[in-house]
Amino acid sequence: MKQRTTYCGLVDEPHVGKEITLLGWVHRRRDHGGLIFIDLRDREGIMQVIFNPDFDKVAHELAHSLRSEYVVAVSGKVVQRDAGLINKDLKTGAYELQVSHLETLNKAVGLPFMMEEADNVEEELRLQYRYIDLRREKMFKIMRLRSDVTFFVREFFRQQGFLEIETPMLTKNTPEGAREFLVPSRIHEHSVYALPQSPQMYKQLLMASGMDRYFQIARCFRDEDLRADRQPEFTQIDVEMSFVQEEDVMQTIEKLLFHVFKNALNIEIPKNFERITYDQAFADYGCDKPDLRYELKIQDCSSLFEKTELKFLQTVFQTGGKAGGILVSQKQFTRSELESWVSKAMHFGAKGLLWIRFNDQGEAESPVSKFLPENFLQHVKTIMPQAKAGDTIFLIAGKYSEAWTLLGRLRCALAAELNLAKADDYRFCWVTDFPLFEYDEAEKRWNAVHHPFTSPQAGWEGKTFGEIKARAYDVVLNGYELGGGSIRIHDIEFQKKMFAILGLDEEKMQEKFGALLSALQLGCPPHGGLALGLDRIIMLLTHCKSIRDVIAFPKTQKGHDAMMQAPGEIAEKDLEMYGLRFLPKKIK
């Protein structure tokens, strides 16, 4: 095999008249009788090569056998195409290679799918043959951008004095929230390692070690139910800093994201992100990761129905519930469209959806019109001044937390249906002042909202668990949580108190978190940090709908590796060395 001169997609004016060698895949073959044209492809693009018996009879004869995805080496002279034959759709469209030597390096049988049709192929098949899928220009650009982003991340943190430090993959299982993947140990009988959900305790121990500023492109593992923006193994940009307040961490991350967007996409995002409290985000958007590219804010409409005769609303109000509404001005809905939204809301989990449409005269039209006061539009304007004829209000009533969550989902669905959000409009914000605890109705206990190492805000003493706010913050982009962090607890007595609230006795504290507790009483500085989801960042930068599209070898929605057929079964005899035995399979 001859040595490559340049990549196919990088052939340009300086190569004209020179002999070069290209290596790549046969993308397309066209036989025009005496002439054979091949579009040769590598990761940088496509170059047209021509086989003509006048250039070389042997190469021309061999070219008859070439088929799609054969791997070949070609050598020849680069020539300029005639003006009328230039392909403006190709970066190399002004040139072609007159082949004088051909070597077939490998053949290919028929592909399981045509690459140009890959977007319409079942995802399971694409993932089974991921190495074929990754040959596509679209996928290469995603992988290249991902590589560039990780470089810019490292570049930024090096400039800011951070140390990149690796932490262990085999660690101790701890109760930090998500289910863990366990790894049995052959040497330590009846014992297991856990794959890290995140390097949380290690990063804090690095602060206790005096490292001061740490970052890592960290692999993390969680045995959770999957969705479009979640995988069992994922990558996060992990950051921890000593002697900092919330604002120090937030400003560092704003600078990092500005650096990444500027260098990766040549886009200048705002240098300071909007700040929204958790309570305000939930009240306005029904979630803690609001998409700010469009309005459609939720309004408390309870006051509009204080004297209502509608029994279902009376029941809601009597039990302390509320009625929330979303005003839509961007579209005049037909009756059938409105009824379809009722079905969609019930699919989200709502017991019902009430709609009120104002006709061109401003009169209210609704299944409950007879229960509405005259001039209802004027009443609506007291809480929604922008309301006008032609608008529609969608209402959901119930317990505040439940109704507003449903309204948040409805808001996103309406925006998607009405095309209100532009993919290249990047709207960042910080969500702050999260609750420190949340109550688990099923377990009848309090849990940490983020993790048990998060500091409470000043003045927490004397408050009920539900009233205490955390020194926590999430960075949000276009309705996705890019990352979250907090100022950590660095006082051992308060850390023990936190563990006790979460149901751990002294023995369990030492068993699960002994190393951290020891570090806290041996001179641990105040510290805080954050972790950003690298996969989600790339997903948003490339406008992909799933993080599976931005990971080289992802798992399916069921956590299955379709290419490697993992997880796989293991023989009982191989389990014996670990002291393990499978239980009988559950009958489904």
Coordinates of C-alpha atoms in Angstrom, one line a residue:
M1 CA 0.0 0.0 0.0
K2 CA 1.3 3.4 -1.0
Q3 CA 1.5 6.2 1.6
R4 CA -1.4 8.7 1.6
T5 CA -0.5 12.2 0.2
T6 CA -3.6 13.9 1.5
Y7 CA -7.2 13.3 2.4
C8 CA -9.8 13.1 -0.4
G9 CA -11.7 16.1 0.9
L10 CA -8.6 18.2 1.1
V11 CA -7.5 18.1 -2.5
D12 CA -7.2 21.8 -3.7
E13 CA -5.4 24.1 -6.1
P14 CA -1.8 23.4 -5.0
H15 CA -2.3 19.7 -5.9
V16 CA -3.2 20.4 -9.5
G17 CA -0.6 18.9 -11.9
K18 CA 0.9 16.8 -9.1
E19 CA 1.0 13.0 -8.6
I20 CA -0.8 12.1 -5.3
T21 CA -2.1 9.0 -3.5
L22 CA -5.5 8.8 -1.9
L23 CA -6.9 6.1 0.4
G24 CA -10.6 5.6 1.2
W25 CA -13.9 3.9 0.5
V26 CA -15.7 3.7 -2.8
H27 CA -18.7 5.9 -2.2
R28 CA -20.3 5.7 -5.6
R29 CA -19.3 4.1 -9.0
R30 CA -20.4 5.1 -12.4
D31 CA -19.4 3.1 -15.5
H32 CA -19.6 5.2 -18.7
G33 CA -18.3 2.6 -21.1
G34 CA -14.7 3.6 -21.7
L35 CA -14.5 5.7 -18.6
I36 CA -15.2 4.6 -15.0
F37 CA -15.8 7.3 -12.4
I38 CA -15.4 6.7 -8.7
D39 CA -16.4 9.0 -5.9
L40 CA -13.7 8.2 -3.3
R41 CA -14.6 9.0 0.3
D42 CA -12.7 9.4 3.5
R43 CA -13.4 11.3 6.7
E44 CA -12.6 14.7 5.1
G45 CA -14.9 14.4 2.1
I46 CA -15.2 13.1 -1.5
M47 CA -12.9 13.3 -4.5
Q48 CA -13.8 12.2 -8.0
V49 CA -11.3 9.8 -9.6
I50 CA -11.3 8.7 -13.2
F51 CA -10.2 5.4 -14.7
N52 CA -9.3 5.7 -18.4
P53 CA -7.4 3.0 -20.4
D54 CA -5.4 5.9 -21.8
F55 CA -4.0 6.6 -18.3
D56 CA -3.4 3.0 -17.3
K57 CA -5.0 -0.1 -18.8
V58 CA -4.4 -2.3 -15.7
A59 CA -6.0 0.2 -13.3
H60 CA -8.9 0.6 -15.7
E61 CA -9.5 -3.1 -15.9
L62 CA -9.3 -3.5 -12.2
A63 CA -11.8 -0.7 -11.7
H64 CA -14.6 -2.8 -13.3
S65 CA -14.6 -5.0 -10.1
L66 CA -15.0 -2.1 -7.7
R67 CA -18.2 -2.0 -5.7
S68 CA -19.7 0.3 -3.0
E69 CA -17.6 0.5 0.2
Y70 CA -14.5 -1.3 -1.2
V71 CA -11.4 0.1 0.5
V72 CA -8.9 1.2 -2.1
A73 CA -5.7 3.1 -2.7
V74 CA -5.4 5.2 -5.9
S75 CA -2.6 7.2 -7.3
G76 CA -2.6 9.6 -10.3
K77 CA -2.4 13.2 -11.4
V78 CA -4.8 15.9 -10.2
V79 CA -6.3 18.0 -13.0
Q80 CA -8.6 20.9 -13.1
R81 CA -12.1 20.2 -14.4
D82 CA -13.6 22.1 -17.3
A83 CA -15.7 25.1 -16.1
G84 CA -18.9 23.4 -17.2
L85 CA -18.2 20.2 -15.3
I86 CA -17.4 21.7 -11.9
N87 CA -19.5 20.2 -9.1
K88 CA -20.3 23.1 -6.8
D89 CA -21.8 20.8 -4.2
L90 CA -18.4 19.3 -3.5
K91 CA -15.5 21.0 -1.8
T92 CA -13.2 19.3 -4.3
G93 CA -15.7 19.7 -7.2
A94 CA -13.3 21.7 -9.3
Y95 CA -10.7 18.8 -9.5
E96 CA -10.4 15.2 -10.4
L97 CA -7.8 12.5 -10.2
Q98 CA -6.6 10.7 -13.4
V99 CA -5.8 7.3 -11.9
S100 CA -2.6 5.5 -12.9
H101 CA -2.5 3.0 -10.1
L102 CA -5.3 1.1 -8.2
E103 CA -4.9 -1.3 -5.3
T104 CA -7.9 -2.9 -3.7
L105 CA -7.2 -3.1 0.1
N106 CA -10.4 -4.8 1.1
K107 CA -13.8 -5.8 -0.3
A108 CA -17.3 -5.3 1.1
V109 CA -20.4 -7.4 0.8
G110 CA -23.8 -5.9 0.4
L111 CA -24.4 -3.3 3.2
P112 CA -27.3 -3.8 5.7
F113 CA -28.5 -0.4 4.8
M114 CA -27.6 2.4 2.3
M115 CA -25.8 5.2 4.1
E116 CA -27.8 7.9 2.3
E117 CA -31.0 6.3 3.7
A118 CA -29.6 5.8 7.3
D119 CA -31.8 8.5 8.9
N120 CA -34.9 6.5 7.8
V121 CA -33.5 3.1 9.0
E122 CA -34.6 1.5 12.3
E123 CA -32.3 2.8 15.0
E124 CA -31.6 -0.7 16.3
L125 CA -30.2 -1.7 12.9
R126 CA -28.0 1.5 12.7
L127 CA -26.6 0.7 16.2
Q128 CA -26.0 -2.9 15.3
Y129 CA -23.8 -1.7 12.4
R130 CA -22.6 1.5 14.1
Y131 CA -19.3 1.4 12.3
I132 CA -21.2 1.7 9.0
D133 CA -23.4 4.5 10.4
L134 CA -20.3 6.4 11.6
R135 CA -18.9 6.5 8.1
R136 CA -21.5 9.1 7.2
E137 CA -20.4 12.7 6.8
K138 CA -23.1 13.8 9.3
M139 CA -21.9 11.4 12.0
F140 CA -18.2 12.3 11.4
K141 CA -19.0 16.0 11.9
I142 CA -20.7 15.2 15.2
M143 CA -17.7 13.1 16.4
R144 CA -15.3 15.8 15.2
L145 CA -17.2 18.5 17.1
R146 CA -17.3 16.4 20.2
S147 CA -13.5 16.0 19.9
D148 CA -13.1 19.8 19.4
V149 CA -15.3 20.6 22.4
T150 CA -13.4 18.4 24.8
F151 CA -10.2 20.0 23.5
F152 CA -11.6 23.5 24.2
V153 CA -12.7 22.4 27.6
R154 CA -9.2 21.2 28.5
E155 CA -7.7 24.4 27.0
F156 CA -10.0 26.6 29.1
F157 CA -9.3 24.9 32.4
R158 CA -5.6 24.8 31.8
Q159 CA -5.6 28.5 31.2
Q160 CA -7.6 29.0 34.4
G161 CA -5.1 26.9 36.5
F162 CA -7.1 23.8 37.0
L163 CA -5.5 20.4 37.3
E164 CA -6.9 17.5 35.3
I165 CA -6.9 14.5 37.7
E166 CA -8.4 11.0 37.0
T167 CA -10.4 9.3 39.7
P168 CA -11.1 5.5 40.1
M169 CA -13.6 3.6 38.0
L170 CA -13.8 0.8 40.6
T171 CA -15.1 2.3 43.8
K172 CA -17.5 1.8 46.7
N173 CA -21.3 1.6 46.4
T174 CA -22.9 4.5 48.2
P175 CA -26.5 5.7 48.6
E176 CA -26.3 8.8 46.5
G177 CA -29.6 8.5 44.6
A178 CA -29.4 6.5 41.3
R179 CA -28.9 2.8 41.1
E180 CA -25.4 1.7 40.6
F181 CA -23.7 -1.0 38.4
L182 CA -21.9 -3.5 40.6
V183 CA -18.7 -5.3 39.8
P184 CA -18.0 -8.5 41.8
S185 CA -14.5 -9.1 43.0
R186 CA -12.8 -12.5 42.7
I187 CA -10.1 -11.6 45.2
H188 CA -12.3 -10.2 47.8
E189 CA -14.9 -12.9 48.4
H190 CA -18.6 -11.7 48.7
S191 CA -17.6 -8.2 48.0
V192 CA -18.3 -5.8 45.1
Y193 CA -17.0 -2.7 43.5
A194 CA -19.4 -0.1 42.1
L195 CA -18.9 1.9 38.9
P196 CA -19.1 5.6 39.8
Q197 CA -22.4 7.5 39.4
S198 CA -20.1 10.5 39.4
P199 CA -16.7 11.2 41.1
Q200 CA -18.5 13.2 43.8
M201 CA -16.6 12.0 46.9
Y202 CA -13.3 11.8 45.1
K203 CA -13.6 15.4 43.9
Q204 CA -14.3 16.6 47.4
L205 CA -11.4 14.5 48.7
L206 CA -9.2 16.2 46.1
M207 CA -10.1 19.6 47.7
A208 CA -9.2 18.1 51.1
S209 CA -5.9 17.2 49.4
G210 CA -5.1 20.8 48.6
M211 CA -5.5 20.5 44.8
D212 CA -7.6 23.7 44.9
R213 CA -8.9 23.5 41.3
Y214 CA -9.8 20.2 39.7
F215 CA -11.5 19.1 36.5
Q216 CA -12.0 15.8 34.7
I217 CA -13.7 14.5 31.6
A218 CA -15.3 11.8 33.6
R219 CA -17.1 8.6 32.6
C220 CA -20.1 7.9 34.8
F221 CA -22.5 5.0 35.1
R222 CA -26.1 4.8 36.3
D223 CA -28.5 1.8 36.1
E224 CA -31.6 3.9 35.4
D225 CA -34.5 3.9 33.1
L226 CA -33.4 5.4 29.8
R227 CA -34.8 8.3 27.7
A228 CA -33.6 10.5 24.8
D229 CA -31.1 12.5 26.9
R230 CA -30.0 9.6 29.2
Q231 CA -27.6 6.7 28.8
P232 CA -26.4 4.0 31.3
E233 CA -22.8 5.3 30.7
F234 CA -22.2 8.9 29.9
T235 CA -19.5 11.6 30.1
Q236 CA -19.5 14.7 32.3
I237 CA -17.2 17.6 32.7
D238 CA -16.5 17.4 36.4
V239 CA -15.3 20.6 38.2
E240 CA -14.5 21.3 41.9
M241 CA -12.9 24.5 43.4
S242 CA -11.8 25.4 46.9
F243 CA -12.5 28.6 48.8
V244 CA -15.4 29.6 46.6
Q245 CA -18.9 30.9 46.8
E246 CA -21.8 30.1 44.4
E247 CA -21.0 33.1 42.2
D248 CA -17.4 32.0 41.7
V249 CA -18.4 28.6 40.3
M250 CA -21.2 30.1 38.2
Q251 CA -18.9 32.7 36.6
T252 CA -16.3 30.0 35.8
I253 CA -18.9 27.9 34.0
E254 CA -20.2 30.9 32.1
K255 CA -16.7 31.7 30.9
L256 CA -16.2 28.0 30.0
L257 CA -19.4 27.8 27.9
F258 CA -18.6 31.2 26.3
H259 CA -15.1 29.8 25.3
V260 CA -16.6 26.5 24.0
F261 CA -19.3 28.1 21.9
K262 CA -17.0 30.8 20.5
N263 CA -14.3 28.3 19.5
A264 CA -16.5 25.4 18.4
L265 CA -19.3 27.3 16.6
N266 CA -18.0 30.9 16.4
I267 CA -21.1 31.9 18.3
E268 CA -20.9 34.5 21.1
I269 CA -23.4 33.6 23.8
P270 CA -24.1 36.1 26.7
K271 CA -21.3 36.3 29.2
N272 CA -23.7 36.5 32.1
F273 CA -26.7 34.1 32.2
E274 CA -30.1 35.0 33.6
R275 CA -30.8 33.9 37.2
I276 CA -34.1 32.3 38.1
T277 CA -35.0 30.9 41.5
Y278 CA -36.4 27.4 41.6
D279 CA -39.8 28.6 42.9
Q280 CA -40.1 31.2 40.1
A281 CA -39.1 28.7 37.5
F282 CA -41.7 26.3 38.6
A283 CA -44.4 29.0 39.0
D284 CA -43.7 30.3 35.4
Y285 CA -42.7 27.2 33.5
G286 CA -43.8 24.2 35.5
C287 CA -40.3 22.7 35.7
D288 CA -36.8 23.4 37.0
K289 CA -35.3 23.5 33.5
P290 CA -37.2 26.1 31.6
D291 CA -36.9 26.7 27.9
L292 CA -36.7 30.5 27.6
R293 CA -36.8 30.7 23.8
Y294 CA -40.6 31.4 24.0
E295 CA -43.0 32.9 26.4
L296 CA -46.2 30.8 27.2
K297 CA -45.7 31.4 30.9
I298 CA -48.1 29.7 33.3
Q299 CA -50.5 32.0 35.1
D300 CA -52.4 31.2 38.3
C301 CA -56.0 31.6 37.1
S302 CA -57.6 30.5 40.4
S303 CA -59.0 34.0 41.0
L304 CA -61.0 33.9 37.8
F305 CA -63.1 31.0 39.2
E306 CA -63.5 32.0 42.8
K307 CA -67.3 32.1 42.5
T308 CA -67.5 29.3 40.0
E309 CA -70.4 26.8 39.9
L310 CA -68.2 24.2 38.3
K311 CA -68.1 21.4 40.9
F312 CA -64.7 20.0 39.8
L313 CA -63.1 23.4 40.3
Q314 CA -64.9 23.8 43.7
T315 CA -63.5 20.5 44.8
V316 CA -60.0 21.5 43.8
F317 CA -60.1 24.8 45.6
Q318 CA -61.6 23.3 48.7
T319 CA -58.7 20.9 49.0
G320 CA -56.1 23.6 48.6
G321 CA -55.5 23.2 44.9
K322 CA -55.1 25.8 42.1
A323 CA -56.1 26.3 38.5
G324 CA -53.2 27.3 36.1
G325 CA -53.5 28.5 32.6
I326 CA -51.4 29.1 29.5
L327 CA -52.5 31.8 27.0
V328 CA -51.8 31.0 23.4
S329 CA -51.9 34.0 21.0
Q330 CA -49.9 32.5 18.1
K331 CA -52.7 30.4 16.7
Q332 CA -56.5 30.2 16.3
F333 CA -57.4 26.6 17.0
T334 CA -60.3 24.8 15.4
R335 CA -62.7 22.8 17.6
S336 CA -61.1 19.5 16.5
E337 CA -57.6 20.8 17.3
L338 CA -58.7 21.8 20.8
E339 CA -60.2 18.4 21.4
S340 CA -57.0 16.8 20.3
W341 CA -55.1 18.8 22.9
V342 CA -57.4 17.5 25.6
S343 CA -56.3 14.0 24.5
K344 CA -52.7 15.0 24.5
A345 CA -53.0 16.4 28.0
M346 CA -54.5 13.2 29.3
H347 CA -51.7 11.3 27.7
F348 CA -49.3 13.5 29.8
G349 CA -51.2 12.3 32.9
A350 CA -53.8 15.0 33.3
K351 CA -57.3 14.0 34.4
G352 CA -58.6 16.7 32.0
L353 CA -57.9 19.9 30.1
L354 CA -60.2 22.8 30.0
W355 CA -60.0 25.2 27.0
I356 CA -61.5 28.6 26.6
R357 CA -61.4 30.2 23.1
F358 CA -62.2 33.8 22.5
N359 CA -63.8 34.4 19.1
D360 CA -63.3 37.5 16.9
Q361 CA -65.8 39.4 19.0
G362 CA -64.0 38.5 22.2
E363 CA -66.8 36.1 23.3
A364 CA -65.7 33.1 25.3
E365 CA -66.3 29.7 23.6
S366 CA -65.8 26.6 25.8
P367 CA -67.5 23.4 26.9
V368 CA -68.1 25.4 30.2
S369 CA -69.2 28.6 28.5
K370 CA -72.5 28.8 30.5
F371 CA -70.6 28.8 33.7
L372 CA -68.4 31.8 32.7
P373 CA -69.4 35.4 33.6
E374 CA -70.2 37.9 30.9
N375 CA -67.2 39.8 29.5
F376 CA -65.0 37.0 30.7
L377 CA -62.2 38.3 28.5
Q378 CA -62.1 41.5 30.6
H379 CA -61.7 39.3 33.7
V380 CA -58.9 37.4 32.1
K381 CA -57.1 40.7 31.3
T382 CA -56.7 41.4 35.0
I383 CA -54.1 38.6 35.2
M384 CA -53.2 38.3 31.5
P385 CA -53.2 41.9 30.2
Q386 CA -52.0 40.7 26.8
A387 CA -55.1 38.6 26.2
K388 CA -57.3 39.5 23.2
A389 CA -59.9 38.2 20.8
G390 CA -58.7 35.2 18.9
D391 CA -56.6 33.9 21.8
T392 CA -57.1 30.6 23.6
I393 CA -56.5 29.6 27.3
F394 CA -55.7 26.1 28.3
L395 CA -56.3 25.3 32.0
I396 CA -55.4 22.4 34.3
A397 CA -56.5 22.3 37.9
G398 CA -55.4 20.3 40.9
K399 CA -52.7 20.1 43.5
Y400 CA -50.2 22.8 42.8
S401 CA -47.1 20.6 42.2
E402 CA -49.0 18.2 40.0
A403 CA -51.0 20.7 38.0
W404 CA -48.1 22.9 37.3
T405 CA -45.9 19.9 36.2
L406 CA -48.6 19.0 33.7
L407 CA -48.8 22.6 32.5
G408 CA -45.1 22.6 32.0
R409 CA -45.3 19.5 29.8
L410 CA -48.2 21.1 27.9
R411 CA -46.2 24.3 27.4
C412 CA -43.4 22.4 25.8
A413 CA -45.8 20.4 23.6
L414 CA -47.5 23.6 22.4
A415 CA -44.2 25.3 21.6
A416 CA -43.1 22.3 19.6
E417 CA -46.5 22.2 17.7
L418 CA -46.4 25.9 17.0
N419 CA -42.6 25.9 16.1
L420 CA -41.9 28.6 18.6
A421 CA -38.4 27.5 19.5
K422 CA -35.5 28.0 17.1
A423 CA -32.8 25.4 17.3
D424 CA -29.9 27.9 16.8
D425 CA -31.3 30.3 19.5
Y426 CA -29.3 29.4 22.6
R427 CA -31.0 30.7 25.8
F428 CA -29.1 29.9 29.0
C429 CA -30.1 30.5 32.6
W430 CA -29.2 29.5 36.1
V431 CA -31.8 28.0 38.4
T432 CA -31.0 28.6 42.0
D433 CA -32.4 28.3 45.5
F434 CA -33.5 24.7 45.2
P435 CA -35.1 22.9 48.1
L436 CA -32.6 21.0 50.2
F437 CA -35.0 18.1 50.9
E438 CA -37.9 16.5 49.2
Y439 CA -40.4 14.2 50.9
D440 CA -40.9 10.7 49.5
E441 CA -44.6 9.8 50.0
A442 CA -44.0 6.1 49.3
E443 CA -41.1 5.7 51.7
K444 CA -42.4 8.3 54.2
R445 CA -39.0 9.9 54.6
W446 CA -37.0 12.9 53.5
N447 CA -34.4 12.7 50.8
A448 CA -31.7 15.1 49.5
V449 CA -32.8 16.8 46.3
H450 CA -29.3 16.9 44.9
H451 CA -27.1 14.7 47.1
P452 CA -26.3 14.6 50.8
F453 CA -23.2 16.7 50.6
T454 CA -25.0 19.9 49.6
S455 CA -24.8 22.9 52.0
P456 CA -28.0 24.6 53.2
Q457 CA -28.5 28.3 52.8
A458 CA -27.8 30.5 55.9
G459 CA -30.7 30.7 58.3
W460 CA -31.8 27.1 57.9
E461 CA -31.9 26.5 61.6
G462 CA -35.4 26.4 63.0
K463 CA -37.1 25.8 59.6
T464 CA -39.0 22.7 58.6
F465 CA -37.2 20.3 56.2
G466 CA -39.5 21.4 53.4
E467 CA -38.6 25.1 53.9
I468 CA -34.8 24.8 53.9
K469 CA -33.1 26.0 50.7
A470 CA -29.9 24.6 49.3
R471 CA -26.8 26.3 48.1
A472 CA -27.3 24.6 44.8
Y473 CA -27.5 25.7 41.2
D474 CA -28.3 24.2 37.8
V475 CA -27.2 25.6 34.4
V476 CA -30.0 25.2 31.9
L477 CA -30.1 25.6 28.1
N478 CA -33.2 25.5 25.9
G479 CA -35.1 23.3 28.3
Y480 CA -32.3 20.9 29.2
E481 CA -30.3 20.8 32.4
L482 CA -26.7 21.0 31.2
G483 CA -25.3 20.5 34.6
G484 CA -25.8 21.1 38.3
G485 CA -23.7 21.7 41.4
S486 CA -23.6 23.1 44.9
I487 CA -21.4 24.5 47.7
R488 CA -20.5 21.4 49.7
I489 CA -20.7 20.7 53.4
H490 CA -17.2 20.9 54.8
D491 CA -18.0 20.7 58.5
I492 CA -18.1 17.1 59.9
E493 CA -20.8 17.8 62.5
F494 CA -23.2 19.3 60.1
Q495 CA -22.4 16.5 57.5
K496 CA -23.3 13.9 60.2
K497 CA -26.5 15.8 61.0
M498 CA -27.4 15.7 57.3
F499 CA -26.8 11.9 57.1
A500 CA -28.9 11.4 60.2
I501 CA -31.8 13.3 58.7
L502 CA -31.5 10.9 55.7
G503 CA -31.8 7.9 58.0
L504 CA -28.1 6.9 58.5
D505 CA -26.9 5.9 61.9
E506 CA -23.2 6.4 63.0
E507 CA -22.3 2.8 61.9
K508 CA -23.8 3.3 58.4
M509 CA -22.1 6.8 58.1
Q510 CA -18.7 5.3 58.7
E511 CA -19.4 2.3 56.5
K512 CA -20.5 4.3 53.5
F513 CA -18.8 7.7 53.9
G514 CA -15.9 7.0 56.3
A515 CA -13.2 8.5 54.1
L516 CA -15.1 11.7 53.5
L517 CA -15.9 12.1 57.2
S518 CA -12.3 11.6 58.1
A519 CA -11.2 14.2 55.6
L520 CA -13.7 16.8 57.0
Q521 CA -12.1 16.7 60.4
L522 CA -8.5 16.9 59.1
G523 CA -8.5 20.3 57.6
C524 CA -10.9 20.3 54.7
P525 CA -11.4 23.8 53.1
P526 CA -14.8 25.2 52.0
H527 CA -15.4 24.1 48.5
G528 CA -18.0 23.7 45.7
G529 CA -18.3 22.6 42.2
L530 CA -20.5 21.4 39.3
A531 CA -20.7 18.7 36.7
L532 CA -21.8 19.4 33.1
G533 CA -23.2 16.7 30.8
L534 CA -20.9 16.6 27.8
D535 CA -23.3 14.4 25.8
R536 CA -26.1 16.9 26.3
I537 CA -24.0 19.8 25.3
I538 CA -23.0 18.1 22.0
M539 CA -26.6 17.1 21.4
L540 CA -27.7 20.7 21.6
L541 CA -24.8 22.0 19.6
T542 CA -25.6 19.6 16.8
H543 CA -29.4 19.9 17.0
C544 CA -29.7 16.1 17.5
K545 CA -32.9 14.7 19.2
S546 CA -31.0 12.1 21.2
I547 CA -27.7 11.8 23.0
R548 CA -27.4 8.4 21.3
D549 CA -26.6 10.3 18.1
V550 CA -23.5 12.0 19.7
I551 CA -22.0 9.0 21.4
A552 CA -19.8 6.8 19.2
F553 CA -21.1 3.5 20.5
P554 CA -24.3 4.1 22.5
K555 CA -26.8 1.7 24.1
T556 CA -30.4 1.4 22.8
Q557 CA -33.4 2.7 24.7
K558 CA -33.4 -0.6 26.6
G559 CA -29.7 -0.3 27.6
H560 CA -28.6 -2.9 25.1
D561 CA -25.5 -2.8 23.0
A562 CA -26.9 -3.9 19.6
M563 CA -23.4 -4.2 18.0
M564 CA -21.6 -6.1 20.7
Q565 CA -24.7 -7.9 22.0
A566 CA -24.2 -6.8 25.5
P567 CA -25.1 -7.5 28.3
G568 CA -24.5 -11.2 27.6
E569 CA -25.1 -14.3 29.6
I570 CA -22.4 -15.9 31.7
A571 CA -22.0 -19.6 32.5
E572 CA -22.8 -20.6 36.1
K573 CA -19.3 -22.1 36.5
D574 CA -17.8 -18.7 35.7
L575 CA -19.9 -17.1 38.4
E576 CA -18.6 -19.5 41.0
M577 CA -15.1 -17.9 41.2
Y578 CA -17.0 -14.7 42.4
G579 CA -19.1 -16.6 44.9
L580 CA -22.2 -15.8 42.9
R581 CA -25.2 -17.6 41.7
F582 CA -28.2 -16.3 39.6
L583 CA -31.7 -16.5 41.0
P584 CA -34.3 -18.1 38.6
K585 CA -35.5 -15.8 36.0
K586 CA -38.7 -13.9 36.8
I587 CA -41.8 -15.0 34.9
K588 CA -43.1 -12.0 33.0

